[in-house]
mmCIF file of C-alpha atoms in Angstrom:
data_model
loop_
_atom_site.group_PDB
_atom_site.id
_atom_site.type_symbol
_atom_site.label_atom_id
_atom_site.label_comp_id
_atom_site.label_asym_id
_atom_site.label_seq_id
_atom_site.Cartn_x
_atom_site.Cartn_y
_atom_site.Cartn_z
ATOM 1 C CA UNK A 1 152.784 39.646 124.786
ATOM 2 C CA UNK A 2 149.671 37.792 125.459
ATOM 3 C CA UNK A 3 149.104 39.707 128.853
ATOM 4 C CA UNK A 4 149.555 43.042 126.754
ATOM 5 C CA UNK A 5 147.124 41.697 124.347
ATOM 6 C CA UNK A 6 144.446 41.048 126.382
ATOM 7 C CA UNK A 7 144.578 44.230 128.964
ATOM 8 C CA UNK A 8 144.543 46.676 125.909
ATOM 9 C CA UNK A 9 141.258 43.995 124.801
ATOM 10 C CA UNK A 10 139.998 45.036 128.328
ATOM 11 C CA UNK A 11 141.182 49.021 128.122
ATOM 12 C CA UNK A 12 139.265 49.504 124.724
ATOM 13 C CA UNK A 13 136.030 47.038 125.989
ATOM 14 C CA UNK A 14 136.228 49.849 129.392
ATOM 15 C CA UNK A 15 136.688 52.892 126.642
ATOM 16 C CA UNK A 16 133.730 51.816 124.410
ATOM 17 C CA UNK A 17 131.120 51.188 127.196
ATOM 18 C CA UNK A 18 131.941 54.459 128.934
ATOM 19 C CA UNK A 19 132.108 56.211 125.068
ATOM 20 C CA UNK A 20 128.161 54.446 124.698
ATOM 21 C CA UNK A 21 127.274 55.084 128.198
ATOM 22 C CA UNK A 22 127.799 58.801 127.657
ATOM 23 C CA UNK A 23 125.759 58.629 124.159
ATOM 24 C CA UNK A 24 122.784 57.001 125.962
ATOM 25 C CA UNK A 25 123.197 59.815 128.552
ATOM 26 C CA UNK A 26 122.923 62.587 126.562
ATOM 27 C CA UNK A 27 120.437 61.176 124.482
ATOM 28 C CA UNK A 28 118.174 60.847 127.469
ATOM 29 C CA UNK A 29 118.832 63.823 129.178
ATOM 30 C CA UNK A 30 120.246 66.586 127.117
ATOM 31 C CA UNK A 31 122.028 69.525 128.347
ATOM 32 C CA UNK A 32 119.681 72.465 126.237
ATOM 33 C CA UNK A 33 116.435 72.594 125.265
ATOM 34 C CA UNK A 34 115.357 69.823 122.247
ATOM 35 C CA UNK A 35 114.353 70.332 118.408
ATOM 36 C CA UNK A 36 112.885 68.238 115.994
ATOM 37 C CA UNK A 37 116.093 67.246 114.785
ATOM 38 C CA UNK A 38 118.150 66.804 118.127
ATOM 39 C CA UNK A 39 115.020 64.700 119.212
ATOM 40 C CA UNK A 40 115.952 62.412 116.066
ATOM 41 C CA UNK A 41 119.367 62.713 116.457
ATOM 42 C CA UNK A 42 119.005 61.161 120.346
ATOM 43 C CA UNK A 43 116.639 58.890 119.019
ATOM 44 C CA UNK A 44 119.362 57.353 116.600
ATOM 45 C CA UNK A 45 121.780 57.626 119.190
ATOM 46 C CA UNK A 46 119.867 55.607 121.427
ATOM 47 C CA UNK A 47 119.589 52.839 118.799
ATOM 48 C CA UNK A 48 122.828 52.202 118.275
ATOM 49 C CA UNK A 49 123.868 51.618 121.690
ATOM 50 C CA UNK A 50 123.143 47.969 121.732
ATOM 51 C CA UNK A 51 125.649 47.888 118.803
ATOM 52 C CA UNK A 52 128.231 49.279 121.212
ATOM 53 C CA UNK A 53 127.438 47.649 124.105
ATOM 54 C CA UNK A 54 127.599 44.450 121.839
ATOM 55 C CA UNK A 55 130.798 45.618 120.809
ATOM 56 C CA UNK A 56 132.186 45.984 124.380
ATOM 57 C CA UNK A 57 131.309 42.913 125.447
ATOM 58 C CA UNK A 58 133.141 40.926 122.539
ATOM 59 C CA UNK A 59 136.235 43.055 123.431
ATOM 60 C CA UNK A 60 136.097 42.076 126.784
ATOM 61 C CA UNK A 61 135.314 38.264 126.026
ATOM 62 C CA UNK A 62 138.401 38.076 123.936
ATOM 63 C CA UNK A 63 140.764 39.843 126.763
ATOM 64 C CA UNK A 64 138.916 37.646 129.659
ATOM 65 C CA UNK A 65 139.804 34.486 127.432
ATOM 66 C CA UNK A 66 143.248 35.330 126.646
ATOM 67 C CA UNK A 67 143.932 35.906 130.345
ATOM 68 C CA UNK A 68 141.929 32.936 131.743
ATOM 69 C CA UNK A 69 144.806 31.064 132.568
ATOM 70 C CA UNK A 70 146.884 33.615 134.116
ATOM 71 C CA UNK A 71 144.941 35.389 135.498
ATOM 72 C CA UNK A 72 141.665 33.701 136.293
ATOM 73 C CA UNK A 73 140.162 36.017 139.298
ATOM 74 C CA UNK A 74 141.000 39.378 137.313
ATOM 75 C CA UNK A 75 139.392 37.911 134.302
ATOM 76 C CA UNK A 76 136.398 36.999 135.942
ATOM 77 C CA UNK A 77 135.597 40.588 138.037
ATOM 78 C CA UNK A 78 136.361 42.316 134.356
ATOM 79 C CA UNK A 79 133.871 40.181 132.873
ATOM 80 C CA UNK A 80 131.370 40.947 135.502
ATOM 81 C CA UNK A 81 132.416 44.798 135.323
ATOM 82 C CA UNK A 82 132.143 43.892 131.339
ATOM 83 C CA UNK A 83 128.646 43.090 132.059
ATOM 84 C CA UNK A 84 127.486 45.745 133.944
ATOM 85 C CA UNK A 85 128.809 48.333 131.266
ATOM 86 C CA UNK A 86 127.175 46.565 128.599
ATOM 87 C CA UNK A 87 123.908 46.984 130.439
ATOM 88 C CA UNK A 88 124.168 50.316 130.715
ATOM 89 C CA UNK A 89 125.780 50.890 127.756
ATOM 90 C CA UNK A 90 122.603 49.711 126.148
ATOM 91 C CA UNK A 91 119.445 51.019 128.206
ATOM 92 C CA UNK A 92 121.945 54.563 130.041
ATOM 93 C CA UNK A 93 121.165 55.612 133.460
ATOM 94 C CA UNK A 94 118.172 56.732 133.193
ATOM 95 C CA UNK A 95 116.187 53.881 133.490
ATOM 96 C CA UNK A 96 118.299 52.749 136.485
ATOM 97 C CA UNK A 97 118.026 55.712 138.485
ATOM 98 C CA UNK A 98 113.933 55.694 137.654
ATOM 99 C CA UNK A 99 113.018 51.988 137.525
ATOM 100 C CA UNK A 100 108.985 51.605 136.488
ATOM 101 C CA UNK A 101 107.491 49.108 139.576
ATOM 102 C CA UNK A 102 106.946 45.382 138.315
ATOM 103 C CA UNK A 103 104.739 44.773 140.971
ATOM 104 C CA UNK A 104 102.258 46.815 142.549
ATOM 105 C CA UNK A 105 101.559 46.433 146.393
ATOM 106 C CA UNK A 106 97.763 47.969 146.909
ATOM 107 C CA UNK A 107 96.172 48.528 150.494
ATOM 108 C CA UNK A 108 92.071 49.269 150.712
ATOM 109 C CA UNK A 109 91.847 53.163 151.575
ATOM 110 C CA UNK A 110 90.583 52.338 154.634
ATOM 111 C CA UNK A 111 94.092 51.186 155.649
ATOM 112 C CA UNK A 112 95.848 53.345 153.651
ATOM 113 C CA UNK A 113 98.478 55.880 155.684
ATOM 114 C CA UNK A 114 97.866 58.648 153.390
ATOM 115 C CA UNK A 115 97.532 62.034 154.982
ATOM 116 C CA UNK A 116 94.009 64.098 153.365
ATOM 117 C CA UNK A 117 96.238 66.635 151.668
ATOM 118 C CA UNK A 118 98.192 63.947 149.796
ATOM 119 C CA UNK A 119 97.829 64.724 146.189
ATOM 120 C CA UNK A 120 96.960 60.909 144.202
ATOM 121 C CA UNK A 121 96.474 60.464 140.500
ATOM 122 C CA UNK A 122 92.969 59.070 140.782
ATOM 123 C CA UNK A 123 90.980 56.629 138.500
ATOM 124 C CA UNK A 124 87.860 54.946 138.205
ATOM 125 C CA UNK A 125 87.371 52.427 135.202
ATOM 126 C CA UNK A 126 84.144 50.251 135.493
ATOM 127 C CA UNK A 127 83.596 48.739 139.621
ATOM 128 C CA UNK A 128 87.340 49.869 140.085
ATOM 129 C CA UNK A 129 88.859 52.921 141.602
ATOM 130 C CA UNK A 130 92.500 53.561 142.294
ATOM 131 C CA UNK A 131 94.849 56.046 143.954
ATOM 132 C CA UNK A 132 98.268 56.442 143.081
ATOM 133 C CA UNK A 133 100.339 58.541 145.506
ATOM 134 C CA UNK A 134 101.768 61.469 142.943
ATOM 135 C CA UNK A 135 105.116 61.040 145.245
ATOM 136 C CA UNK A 136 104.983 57.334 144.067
ATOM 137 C CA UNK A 137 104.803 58.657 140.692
ATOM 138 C CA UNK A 138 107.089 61.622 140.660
ATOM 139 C CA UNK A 139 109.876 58.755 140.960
ATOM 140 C CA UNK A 140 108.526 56.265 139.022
ATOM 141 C CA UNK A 141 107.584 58.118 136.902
ATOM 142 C CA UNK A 142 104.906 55.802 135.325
ATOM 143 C CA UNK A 143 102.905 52.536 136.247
ATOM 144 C CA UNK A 144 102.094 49.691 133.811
ATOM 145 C CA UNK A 145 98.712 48.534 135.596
ATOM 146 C CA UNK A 146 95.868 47.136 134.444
ATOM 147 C CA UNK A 147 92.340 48.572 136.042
ATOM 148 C CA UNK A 148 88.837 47.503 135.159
ATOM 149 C CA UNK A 149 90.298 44.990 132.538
ATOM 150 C CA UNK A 150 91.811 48.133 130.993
ATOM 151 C CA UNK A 151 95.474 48.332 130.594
ATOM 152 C CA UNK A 152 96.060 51.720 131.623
ATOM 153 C CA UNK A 153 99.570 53.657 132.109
ATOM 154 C CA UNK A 154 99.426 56.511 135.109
ATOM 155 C CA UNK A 155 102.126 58.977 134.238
ATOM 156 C CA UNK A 156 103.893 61.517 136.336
ATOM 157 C CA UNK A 157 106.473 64.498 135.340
ATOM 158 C CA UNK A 158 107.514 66.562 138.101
ATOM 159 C CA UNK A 159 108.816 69.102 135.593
ATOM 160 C CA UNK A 160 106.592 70.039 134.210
ATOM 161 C CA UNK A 161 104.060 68.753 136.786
ATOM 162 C CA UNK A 162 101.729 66.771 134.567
ATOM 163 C CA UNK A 163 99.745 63.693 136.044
ATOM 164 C CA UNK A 164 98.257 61.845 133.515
ATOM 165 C CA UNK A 165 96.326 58.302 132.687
ATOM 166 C CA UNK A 166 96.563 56.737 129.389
ATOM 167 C CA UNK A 167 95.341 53.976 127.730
ATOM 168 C CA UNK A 168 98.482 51.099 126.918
ATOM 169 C CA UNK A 169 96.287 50.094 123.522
ATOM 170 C CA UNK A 170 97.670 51.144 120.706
ATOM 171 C CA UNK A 171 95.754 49.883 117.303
ATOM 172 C CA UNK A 172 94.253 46.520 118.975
ATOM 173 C CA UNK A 173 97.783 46.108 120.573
ATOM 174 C CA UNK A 174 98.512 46.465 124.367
ATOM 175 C CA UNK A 175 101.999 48.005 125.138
ATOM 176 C CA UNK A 176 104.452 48.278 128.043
ATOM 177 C CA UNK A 177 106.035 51.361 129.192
ATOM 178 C CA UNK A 178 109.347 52.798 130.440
ATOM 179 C CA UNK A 179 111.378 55.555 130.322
ATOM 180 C CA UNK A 180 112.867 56.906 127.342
ATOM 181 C CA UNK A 181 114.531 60.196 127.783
ATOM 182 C CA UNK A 182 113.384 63.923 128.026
ATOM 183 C CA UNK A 183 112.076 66.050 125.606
ATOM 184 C CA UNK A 184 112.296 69.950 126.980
ATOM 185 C CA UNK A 185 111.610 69.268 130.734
ATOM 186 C CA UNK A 186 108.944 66.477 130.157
ATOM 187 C CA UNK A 187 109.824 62.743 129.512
ATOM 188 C CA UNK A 188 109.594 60.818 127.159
ATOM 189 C CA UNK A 189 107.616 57.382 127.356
ATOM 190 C CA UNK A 190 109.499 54.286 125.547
ATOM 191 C CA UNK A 191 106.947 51.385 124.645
ATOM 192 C CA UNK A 192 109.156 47.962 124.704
ATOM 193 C CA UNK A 193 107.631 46.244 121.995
ATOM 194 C CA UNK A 194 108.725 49.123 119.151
ATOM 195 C CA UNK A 195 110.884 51.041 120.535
ATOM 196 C CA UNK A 196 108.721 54.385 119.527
ATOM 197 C CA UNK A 197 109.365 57.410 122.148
ATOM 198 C CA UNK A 198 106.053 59.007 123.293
ATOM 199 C CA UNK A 199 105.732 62.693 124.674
ATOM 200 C CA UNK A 200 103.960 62.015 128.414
ATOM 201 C CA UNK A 201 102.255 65.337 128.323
ATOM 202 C CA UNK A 202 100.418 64.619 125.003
ATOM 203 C CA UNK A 203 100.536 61.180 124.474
ATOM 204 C CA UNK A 204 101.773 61.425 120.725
ATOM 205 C CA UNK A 205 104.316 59.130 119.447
ATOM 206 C CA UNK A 206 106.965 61.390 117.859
ATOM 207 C CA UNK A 207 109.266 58.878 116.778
ATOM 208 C CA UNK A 208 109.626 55.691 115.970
ATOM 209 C CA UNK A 209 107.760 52.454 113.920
ATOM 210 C CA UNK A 210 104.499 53.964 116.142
ATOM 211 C CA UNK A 211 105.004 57.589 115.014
ATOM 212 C CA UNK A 212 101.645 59.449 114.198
ATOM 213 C CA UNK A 213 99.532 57.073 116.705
ATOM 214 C CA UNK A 214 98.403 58.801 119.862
ATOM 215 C CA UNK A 215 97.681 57.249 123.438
ATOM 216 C CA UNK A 216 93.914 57.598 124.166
ATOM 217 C CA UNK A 217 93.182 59.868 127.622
ATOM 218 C CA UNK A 218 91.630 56.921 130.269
ATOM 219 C CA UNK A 219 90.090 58.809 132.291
ATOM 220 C CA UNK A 220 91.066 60.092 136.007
ATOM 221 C CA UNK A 221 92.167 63.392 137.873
ATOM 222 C CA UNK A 222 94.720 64.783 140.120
ATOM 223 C CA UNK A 223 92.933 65.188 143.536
ATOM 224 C CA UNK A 224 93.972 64.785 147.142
ATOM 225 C CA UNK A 225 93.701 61.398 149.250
ATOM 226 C CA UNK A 226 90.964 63.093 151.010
ATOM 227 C CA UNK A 227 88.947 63.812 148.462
ATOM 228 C CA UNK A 228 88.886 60.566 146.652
ATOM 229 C CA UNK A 229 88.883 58.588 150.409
ATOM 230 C CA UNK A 230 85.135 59.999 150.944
ATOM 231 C CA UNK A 231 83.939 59.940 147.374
ATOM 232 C CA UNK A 232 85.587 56.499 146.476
ATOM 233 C CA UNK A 233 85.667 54.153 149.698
ATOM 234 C CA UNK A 234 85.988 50.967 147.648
ATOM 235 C CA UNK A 235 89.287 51.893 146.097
ATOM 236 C CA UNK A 236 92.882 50.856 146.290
ATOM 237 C CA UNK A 237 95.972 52.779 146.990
ATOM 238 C CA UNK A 238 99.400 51.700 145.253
ATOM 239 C CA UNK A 239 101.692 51.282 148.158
ATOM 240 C CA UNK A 240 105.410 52.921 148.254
ATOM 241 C CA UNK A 241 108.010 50.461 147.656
ATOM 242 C CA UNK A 242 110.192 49.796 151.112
ATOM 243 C CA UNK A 243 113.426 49.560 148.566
ATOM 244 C CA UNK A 244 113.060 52.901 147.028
ATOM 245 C CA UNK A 245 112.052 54.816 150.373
ATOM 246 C CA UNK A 246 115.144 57.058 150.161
ATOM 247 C CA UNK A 247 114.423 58.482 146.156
ATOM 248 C CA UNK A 248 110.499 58.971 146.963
ATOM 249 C CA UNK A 249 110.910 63.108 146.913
ATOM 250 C CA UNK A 250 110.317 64.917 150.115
ATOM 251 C CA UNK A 251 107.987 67.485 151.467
ATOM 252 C CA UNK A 252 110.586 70.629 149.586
ATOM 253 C CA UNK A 253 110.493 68.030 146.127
ATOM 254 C CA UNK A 254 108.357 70.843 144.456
ATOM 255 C CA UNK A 255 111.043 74.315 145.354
ATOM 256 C CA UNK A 256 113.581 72.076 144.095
ATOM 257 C CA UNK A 257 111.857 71.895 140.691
ATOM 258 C CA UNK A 258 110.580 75.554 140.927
ATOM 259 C CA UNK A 259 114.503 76.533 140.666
ATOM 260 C CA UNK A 260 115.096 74.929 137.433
ATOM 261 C CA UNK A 261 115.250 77.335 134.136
ATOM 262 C CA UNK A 262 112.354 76.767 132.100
ATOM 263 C CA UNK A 263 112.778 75.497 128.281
ATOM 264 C CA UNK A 264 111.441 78.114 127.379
ATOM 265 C CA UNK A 265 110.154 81.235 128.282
ATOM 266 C CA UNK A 266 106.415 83.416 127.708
ATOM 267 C CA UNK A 267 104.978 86.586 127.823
ATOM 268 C CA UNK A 268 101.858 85.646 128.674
ATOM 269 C CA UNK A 269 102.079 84.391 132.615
ATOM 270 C CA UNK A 270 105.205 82.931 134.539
ATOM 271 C CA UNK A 271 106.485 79.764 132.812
ATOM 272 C CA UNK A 272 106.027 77.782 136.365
ATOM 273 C CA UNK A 273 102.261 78.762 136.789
ATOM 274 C CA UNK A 274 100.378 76.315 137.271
ATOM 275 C CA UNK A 275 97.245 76.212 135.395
ATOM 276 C CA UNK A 276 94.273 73.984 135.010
ATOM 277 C CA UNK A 277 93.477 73.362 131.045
ATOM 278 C CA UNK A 278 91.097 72.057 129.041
ATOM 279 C CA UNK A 279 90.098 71.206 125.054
ATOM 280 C CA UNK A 280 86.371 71.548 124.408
ATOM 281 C CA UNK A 281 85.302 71.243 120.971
ATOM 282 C CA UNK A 282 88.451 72.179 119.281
ATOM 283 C CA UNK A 283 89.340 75.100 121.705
ATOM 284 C CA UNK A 284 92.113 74.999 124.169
ATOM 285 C CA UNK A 285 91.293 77.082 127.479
ATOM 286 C CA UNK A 286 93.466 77.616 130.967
ATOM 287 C CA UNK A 287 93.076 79.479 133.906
ATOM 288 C CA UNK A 288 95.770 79.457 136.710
ATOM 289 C CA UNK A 289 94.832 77.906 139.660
ATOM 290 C CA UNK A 290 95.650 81.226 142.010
ATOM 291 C CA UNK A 291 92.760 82.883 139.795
ATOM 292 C CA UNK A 292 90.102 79.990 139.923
ATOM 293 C CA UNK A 293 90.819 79.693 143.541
ATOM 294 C CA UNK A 294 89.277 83.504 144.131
ATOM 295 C CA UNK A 295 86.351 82.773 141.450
ATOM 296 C CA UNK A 296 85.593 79.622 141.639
ATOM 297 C CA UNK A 297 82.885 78.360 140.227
ATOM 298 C CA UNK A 298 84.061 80.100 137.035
ATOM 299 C CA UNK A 299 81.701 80.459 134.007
ATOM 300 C CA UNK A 300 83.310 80.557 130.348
ATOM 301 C CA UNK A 301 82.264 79.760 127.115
ATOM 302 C CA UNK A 302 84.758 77.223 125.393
ATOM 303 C CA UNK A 303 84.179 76.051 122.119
ATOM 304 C CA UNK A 304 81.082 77.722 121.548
ATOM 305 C CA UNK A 305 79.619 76.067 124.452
ATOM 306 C CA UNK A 306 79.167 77.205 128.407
ATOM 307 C CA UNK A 307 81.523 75.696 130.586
ATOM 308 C CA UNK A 308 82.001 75.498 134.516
ATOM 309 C CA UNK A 309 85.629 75.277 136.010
ATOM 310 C CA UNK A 310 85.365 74.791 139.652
ATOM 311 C CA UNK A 311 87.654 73.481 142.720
ATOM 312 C CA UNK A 312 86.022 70.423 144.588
ATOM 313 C CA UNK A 313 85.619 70.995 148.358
ATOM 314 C CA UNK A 314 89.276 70.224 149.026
ATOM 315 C CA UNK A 315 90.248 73.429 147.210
ATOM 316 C CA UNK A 316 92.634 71.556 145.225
ATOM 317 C CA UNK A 317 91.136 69.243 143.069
ATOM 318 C CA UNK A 318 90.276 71.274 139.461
ATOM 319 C CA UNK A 319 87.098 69.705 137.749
ATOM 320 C CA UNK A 320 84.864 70.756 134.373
ATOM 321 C CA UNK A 321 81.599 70.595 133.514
ATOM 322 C CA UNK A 322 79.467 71.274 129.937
ATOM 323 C CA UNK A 323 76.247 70.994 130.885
ATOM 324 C CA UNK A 324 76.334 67.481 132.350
ATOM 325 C CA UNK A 325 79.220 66.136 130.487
ATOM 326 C CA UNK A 326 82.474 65.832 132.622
ATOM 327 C CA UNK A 327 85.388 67.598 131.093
ATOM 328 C CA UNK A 328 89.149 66.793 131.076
ATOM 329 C CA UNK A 329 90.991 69.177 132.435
ATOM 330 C CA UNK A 330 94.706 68.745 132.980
ATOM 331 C CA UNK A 331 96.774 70.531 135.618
ATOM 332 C CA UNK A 332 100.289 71.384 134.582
ATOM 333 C CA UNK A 333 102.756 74.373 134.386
ATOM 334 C CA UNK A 334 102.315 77.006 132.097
ATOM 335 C CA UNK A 335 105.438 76.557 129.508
ATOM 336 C CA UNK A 336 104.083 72.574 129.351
ATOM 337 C CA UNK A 337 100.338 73.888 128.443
ATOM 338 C CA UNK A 338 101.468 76.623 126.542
ATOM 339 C CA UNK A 339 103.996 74.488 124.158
ATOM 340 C CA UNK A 340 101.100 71.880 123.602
ATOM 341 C CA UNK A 341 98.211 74.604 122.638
ATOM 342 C CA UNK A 342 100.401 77.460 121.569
ATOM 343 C CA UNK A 343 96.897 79.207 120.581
ATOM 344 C CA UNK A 344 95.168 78.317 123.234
ATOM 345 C CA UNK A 345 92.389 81.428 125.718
ATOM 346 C CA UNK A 346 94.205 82.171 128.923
ATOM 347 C CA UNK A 347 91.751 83.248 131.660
#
């Protein structure tokens, strides 16, 4: 009686991680394209799963206890199964399969192995410049770093192909990052200290005890290795992790996303076209980078004011300029750009 006690104590502990582990899944990374109110719905769902990963673990306490004497080896390999549910049970996968680095390895550029063409998320805050290798990013996903004595938070989605640098301070309070989930092919940031779930693309908090703060843009581009190795010689370039070598995507990473459906789709221009974009006094403006490649320099007026969109000499790197202000422009696809400025010119 006491063996049947505690193996259906060990069944249901086994049943309610793999019940939570599936919530936290499909919270993270839903099957169909998110609203409002299946955003909040995996936003709840993702709270409770410490409560059932709590609940697992008691069940499988009591069954380990009540077969200790028996059974002492079986009881101590479905603890440590026990334990590894419960993990997951409360964070899911996703943060598994995408861990954020803890610790960043940097070489000078000088040493760097880096081919030109490489395409880097690029910074420069103060004396300091850094590159970040966008296939570092695109499995990463994001980097809490701290540059210039500014804690700063490069972001990378490959689905929606958005490389962005925010700012980690948050109303006089510096955060930490990881992975939340997905919101309609671009994911969704997850500061530790709240709990709030942050759209990478815009930076807004959408849910959360942070909801209605935005992060604030720190600066940076997407460029190529090249580019930034002859512009920027004092900079450093985040290293790729020996451990994750195998997930880093390879050369055909970019077909692979080019196959999956859209959220979404538009009248206006192919929902994977990339485009370069840019908000200029209150006016959203994008051209796609086939276009600006056969025009560039390319002279607009955006928000009442001239603007030049040009490539840099590596014919890749999109920059802006009003007068002598430098713009930023972001470089994304076109459902991404055109689901963030729904009114915005296209070129």
């Amino acid at each position: 009686m006491r063996h049947r006690v505690a193996l259906s104590l060990l069944v249901a502990s086994a049943a309610v991680s793999l019940a939570f582990i599936g919530l936290t899944l499909l919270a993270s990374v839903p099957p169909a394209p998110q609203t409002p109110a299946t955003l909040r719905w995996a936003y709840q769902a993702k709270g409770v799963a410490d409560w059932g990963a709590g609940l697992s673990l008691i069940l499988a306490l009591a069954g380990a206890a009540l077969a200790w004497k028996a059974r002492r080896r079986l009881a101590i390999l479905v603890l440590l199964l026990a334990a590894i549910g419960t993990a997951a049970a409360a964070r899911g996968w996703i943060e598994w399969i995408f861990p954020p680095p803890r610790a960043l390895g940097l070489d000078p550029v000088a040493k760097s192995d880096l081919d030109p063409a490489d395409r880097v998320l690029a910074i420069r805050i103060g004396n300091e410049a850094r590159l970040y290798p966008v296939r570092y990013l695109a499995y990463h996903h994001l980097v809490n770093d701290t540059l210039g004595g500014e804690p700063i938070l490069p972001s990378y989605c490959a689905l929606c192909r958005t490389g962005i640098v925010w700012k980690r301070t948050v109303a006089g309070r510096v955060l930490r990052f990881r992975i939340g989930g997905v919101n309609n092919q671009n994911f969704l940031l997850e500061d530790e200290e709240t709990g709030s779930w942050w759209q990478q693309s815009s930076g807004e908090c959408l849910l959360g005890p942070l909801k209605g703060h935005r992060l604030e843009w720190a600066g940076g581009e997407e460029s190529t290795f090249g580019l930034w190795r002859d512009e920027a010689p004092d900079a450093t370039v985040v290293r790729t992790e020996s451990r994750y070598r195998w997930f880093y995507p390879r050369s055909s990473w970019e077909s692979l996303v080019a196959a999956v459906p859209p959220p979404r789709r538009s009248k206006a221009l192919a929902e994977r076209e990339l485009v370069a974009g840019l908000v200029h006094r209150g006016e959203a403006f994008a051209v796609p980078l086939r276009s600006l490649a056969a025009v560039s320099p390319l002279h607009v007026t955006v928000g009442g004011e001239p603007v030049v969109v040009s490539l840099a000499r590596d014919g890749a790197t999109v920059r802006a300029l009003a007068g002598e202000d430098r713009l930023p422009v972001q470089v994304m696809f076109w459902f991404e750009w055109e689901r963030l400025h729904p009114q915005s010119r296209l070129q």
